[in-house]
PDB file of C-alpha atoms in Angstrom:
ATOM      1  CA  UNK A  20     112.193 111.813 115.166  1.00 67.00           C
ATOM      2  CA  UNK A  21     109.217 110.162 114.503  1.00 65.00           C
ATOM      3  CA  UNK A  22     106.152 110.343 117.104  1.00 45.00           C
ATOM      4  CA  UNK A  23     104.733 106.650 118.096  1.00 62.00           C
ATOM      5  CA  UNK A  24     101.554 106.006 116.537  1.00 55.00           C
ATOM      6  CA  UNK A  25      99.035 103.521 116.633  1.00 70.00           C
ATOM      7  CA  UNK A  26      96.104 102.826 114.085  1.00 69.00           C
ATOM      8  CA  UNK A  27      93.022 101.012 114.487  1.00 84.00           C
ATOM      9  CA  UNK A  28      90.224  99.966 111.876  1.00 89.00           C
ATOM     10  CA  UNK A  29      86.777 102.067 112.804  1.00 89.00           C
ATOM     11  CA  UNK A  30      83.700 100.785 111.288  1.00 92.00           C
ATOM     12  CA  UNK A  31      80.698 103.030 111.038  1.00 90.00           C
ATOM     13  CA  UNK A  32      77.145 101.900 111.967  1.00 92.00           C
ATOM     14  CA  UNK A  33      74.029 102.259 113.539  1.00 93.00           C
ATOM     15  CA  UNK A  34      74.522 100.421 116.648  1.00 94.00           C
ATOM     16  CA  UNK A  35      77.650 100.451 117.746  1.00 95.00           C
ATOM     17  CA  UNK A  36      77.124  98.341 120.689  1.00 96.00           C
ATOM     18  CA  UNK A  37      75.467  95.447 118.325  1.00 96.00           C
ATOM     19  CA  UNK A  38      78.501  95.669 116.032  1.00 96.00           C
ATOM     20  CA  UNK A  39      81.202  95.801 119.011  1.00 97.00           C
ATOM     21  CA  UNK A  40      79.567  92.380 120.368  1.00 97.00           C
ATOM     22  CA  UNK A  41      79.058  90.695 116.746  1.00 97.00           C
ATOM     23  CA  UNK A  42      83.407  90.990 116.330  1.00 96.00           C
ATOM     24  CA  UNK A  43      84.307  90.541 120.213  1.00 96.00           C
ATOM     25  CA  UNK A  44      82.318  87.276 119.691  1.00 96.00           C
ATOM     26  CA  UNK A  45      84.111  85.999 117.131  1.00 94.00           C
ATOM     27  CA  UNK A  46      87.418  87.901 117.435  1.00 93.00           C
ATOM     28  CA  UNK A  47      87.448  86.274 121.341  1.00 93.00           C
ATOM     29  CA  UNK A  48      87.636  89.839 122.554  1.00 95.00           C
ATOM     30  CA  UNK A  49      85.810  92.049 124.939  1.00 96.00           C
ATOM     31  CA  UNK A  50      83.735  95.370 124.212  1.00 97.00           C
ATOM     32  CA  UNK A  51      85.304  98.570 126.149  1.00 94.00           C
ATOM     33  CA  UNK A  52      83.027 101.051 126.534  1.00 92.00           C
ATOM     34  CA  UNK A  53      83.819 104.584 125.679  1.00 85.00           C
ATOM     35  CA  UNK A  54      83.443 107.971 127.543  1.00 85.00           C
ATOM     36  CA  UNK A  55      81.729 108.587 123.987  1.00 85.00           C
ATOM     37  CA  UNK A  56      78.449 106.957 123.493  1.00 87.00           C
ATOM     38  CA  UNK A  57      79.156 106.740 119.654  1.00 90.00           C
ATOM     39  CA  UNK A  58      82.537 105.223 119.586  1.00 90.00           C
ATOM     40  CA  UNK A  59      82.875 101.434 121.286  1.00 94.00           C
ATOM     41  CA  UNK A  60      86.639  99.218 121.103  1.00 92.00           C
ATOM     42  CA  UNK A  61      86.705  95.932 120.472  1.00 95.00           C
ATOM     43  CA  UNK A  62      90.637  94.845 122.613  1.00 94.00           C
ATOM     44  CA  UNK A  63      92.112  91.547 123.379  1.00 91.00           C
ATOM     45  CA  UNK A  64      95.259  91.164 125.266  1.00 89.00           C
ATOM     46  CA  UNK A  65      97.629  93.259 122.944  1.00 81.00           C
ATOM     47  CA  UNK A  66      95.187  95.714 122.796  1.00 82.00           C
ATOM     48  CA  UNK A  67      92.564  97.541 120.495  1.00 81.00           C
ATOM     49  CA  UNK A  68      92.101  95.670 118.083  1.00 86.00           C
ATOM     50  CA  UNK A  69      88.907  97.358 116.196  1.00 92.00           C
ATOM     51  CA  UNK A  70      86.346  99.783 116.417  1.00 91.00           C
ATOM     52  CA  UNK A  71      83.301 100.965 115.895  1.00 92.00           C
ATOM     53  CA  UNK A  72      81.472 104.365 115.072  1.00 91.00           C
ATOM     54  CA  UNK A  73      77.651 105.256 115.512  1.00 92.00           C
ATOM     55  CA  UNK A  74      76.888 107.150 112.094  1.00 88.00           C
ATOM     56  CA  UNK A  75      73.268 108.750 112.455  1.00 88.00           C
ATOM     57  CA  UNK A  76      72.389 108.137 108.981  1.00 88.00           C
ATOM     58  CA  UNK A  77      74.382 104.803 108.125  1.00 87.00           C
ATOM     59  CA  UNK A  78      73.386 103.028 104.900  1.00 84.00           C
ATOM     60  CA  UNK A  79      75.294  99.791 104.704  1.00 82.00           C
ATOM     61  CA  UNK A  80      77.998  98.884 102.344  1.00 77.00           C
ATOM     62  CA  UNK A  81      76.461  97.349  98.913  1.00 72.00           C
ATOM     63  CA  UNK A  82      79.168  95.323  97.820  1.00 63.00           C
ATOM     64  CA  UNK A  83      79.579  92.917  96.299  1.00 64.00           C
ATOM     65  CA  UNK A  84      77.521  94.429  93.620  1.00 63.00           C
ATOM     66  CA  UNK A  85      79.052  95.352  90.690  1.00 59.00           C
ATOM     67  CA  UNK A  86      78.462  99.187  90.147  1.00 61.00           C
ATOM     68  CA  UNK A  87      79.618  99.671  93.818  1.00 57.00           C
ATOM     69  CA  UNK A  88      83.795  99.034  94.253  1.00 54.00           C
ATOM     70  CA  UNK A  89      84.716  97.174  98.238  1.00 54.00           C
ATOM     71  CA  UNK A  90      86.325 100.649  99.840  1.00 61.00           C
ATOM     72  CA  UNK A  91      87.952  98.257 102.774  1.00 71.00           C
ATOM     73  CA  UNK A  92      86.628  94.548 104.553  1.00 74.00           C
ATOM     74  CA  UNK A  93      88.412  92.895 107.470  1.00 86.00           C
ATOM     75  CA  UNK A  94      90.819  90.071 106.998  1.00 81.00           C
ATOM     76  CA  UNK A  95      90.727  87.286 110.004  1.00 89.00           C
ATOM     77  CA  UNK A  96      93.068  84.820 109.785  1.00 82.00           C
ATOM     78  CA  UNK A  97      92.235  81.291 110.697  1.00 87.00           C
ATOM     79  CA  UNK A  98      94.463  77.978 110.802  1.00 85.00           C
ATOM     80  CA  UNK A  99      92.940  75.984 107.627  1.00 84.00           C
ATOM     81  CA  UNK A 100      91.919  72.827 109.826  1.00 85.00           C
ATOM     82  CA  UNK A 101      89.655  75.792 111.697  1.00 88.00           C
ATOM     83  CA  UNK A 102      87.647  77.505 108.908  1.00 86.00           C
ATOM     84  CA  UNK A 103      84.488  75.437 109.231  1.00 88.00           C
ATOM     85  CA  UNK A 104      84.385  76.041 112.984  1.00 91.00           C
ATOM     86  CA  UNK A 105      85.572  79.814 112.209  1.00 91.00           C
ATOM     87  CA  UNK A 106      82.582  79.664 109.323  1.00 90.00           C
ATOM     88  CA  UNK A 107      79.809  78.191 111.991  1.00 92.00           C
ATOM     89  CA  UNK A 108      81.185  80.987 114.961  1.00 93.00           C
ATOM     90  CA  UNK A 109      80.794  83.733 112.369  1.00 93.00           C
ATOM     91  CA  UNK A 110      77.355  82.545 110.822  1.00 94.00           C
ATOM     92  CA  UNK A 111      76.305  81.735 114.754  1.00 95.00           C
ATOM     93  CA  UNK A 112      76.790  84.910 115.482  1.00 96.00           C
ATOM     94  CA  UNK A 113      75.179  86.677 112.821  1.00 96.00           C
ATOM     95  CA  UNK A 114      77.226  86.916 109.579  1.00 95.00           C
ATOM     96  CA  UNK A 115      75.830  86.829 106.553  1.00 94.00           C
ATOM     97  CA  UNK A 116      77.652  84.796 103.509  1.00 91.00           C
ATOM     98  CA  UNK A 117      78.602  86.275 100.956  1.00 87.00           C
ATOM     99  CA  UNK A 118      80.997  83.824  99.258  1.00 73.00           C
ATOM    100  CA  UNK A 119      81.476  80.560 101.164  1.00 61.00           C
ATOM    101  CA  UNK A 120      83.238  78.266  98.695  1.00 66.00           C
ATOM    102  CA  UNK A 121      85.517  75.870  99.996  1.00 62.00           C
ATOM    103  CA  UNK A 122      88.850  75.445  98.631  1.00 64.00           C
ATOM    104  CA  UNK A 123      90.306  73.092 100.743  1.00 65.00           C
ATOM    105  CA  UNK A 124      93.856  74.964 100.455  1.00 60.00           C
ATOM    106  CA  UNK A 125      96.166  77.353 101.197  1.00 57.00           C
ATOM    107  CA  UNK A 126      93.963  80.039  99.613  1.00 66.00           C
ATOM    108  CA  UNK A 127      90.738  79.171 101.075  1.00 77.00           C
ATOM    109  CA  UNK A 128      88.374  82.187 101.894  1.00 82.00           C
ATOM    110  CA  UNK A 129      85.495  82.514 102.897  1.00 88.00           C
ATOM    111  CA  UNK A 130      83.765  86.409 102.342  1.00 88.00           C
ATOM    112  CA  UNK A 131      80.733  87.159 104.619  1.00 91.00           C
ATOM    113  CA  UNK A 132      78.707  90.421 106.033  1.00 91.00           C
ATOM    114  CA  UNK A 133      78.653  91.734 109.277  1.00 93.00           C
ATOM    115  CA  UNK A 134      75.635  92.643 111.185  1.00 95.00           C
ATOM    116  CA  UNK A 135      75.689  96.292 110.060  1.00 92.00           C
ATOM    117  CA  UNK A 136      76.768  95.268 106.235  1.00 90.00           C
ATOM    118  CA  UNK A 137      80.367  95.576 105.984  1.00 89.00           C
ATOM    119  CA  UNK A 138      82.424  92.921 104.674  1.00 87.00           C
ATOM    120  CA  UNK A 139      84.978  90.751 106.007  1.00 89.00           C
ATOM    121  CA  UNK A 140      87.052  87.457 104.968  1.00 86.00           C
ATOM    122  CA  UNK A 141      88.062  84.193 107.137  1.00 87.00           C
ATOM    123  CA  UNK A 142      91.342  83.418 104.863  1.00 83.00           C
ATOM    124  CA  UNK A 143      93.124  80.113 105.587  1.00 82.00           C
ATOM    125  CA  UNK A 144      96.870  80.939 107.787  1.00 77.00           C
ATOM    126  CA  UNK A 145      99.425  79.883 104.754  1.00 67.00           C
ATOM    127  CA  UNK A 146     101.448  77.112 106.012  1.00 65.00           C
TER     128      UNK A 146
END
């Protein structure tokens, strides 16, 4: 028998707190708090939905450079007649672009930076 698991995406940083708010802002979720000052949620309504991980000595991602391969970046998917108003939330709230071109399609993304460096993607819901 197999025991039920559940997974959830941890990002490490230096301010956990910053990082939680940055995605429950544009994720619509809330922040929960852990009994572990180091380790924050960010939940909605079916539950955790990220994470994130104070790392002492944190040195941000440097991709997309070259020498230095993406390890992992989080995908939010966004109904194409959103992604400017996803775009302007994300910027608002602190994301750095990384790769903003509009395609006007199906396969429209958009690659940005979070707060704390890591990468993530709006990409256009297929219809």
């Amino acid at each position: 028998m197999t025991v039920h698991k559940n997974a959830v995406l941890v990002l490490d940083c230096s301010e956990p707190e910053a990082l939680a708010e940055f995605y429950a802002g544009l994720l619509g979720a809330e922040v929960r708090l852990s009994k572990d000052p180091d380790y924050v949620e960010i939940t909605n309504e079916s539950g955790v939905c990220l994470a994130v991980h104070r790392e002492r000595d944190y040195i941000p991602p440097s991709w997309p450079r070259p020498e230095d391969s993406q390890q992992a970046h989080v995908r939010i998917m966004v109904a194409r007649h959103d992604m400017d108003e996803a775009e302007r939330e994300a910027v608002g709230l602190g994301a750095r672009p990384v790769d903003t071109k509009n395609n006007n399609g199906p396969r429209d993304t958009r690659t940005y930076s979070d707060p704390a460096g890591h990468s993530f993607t709006l990409a256009a819901i297929p219809e």
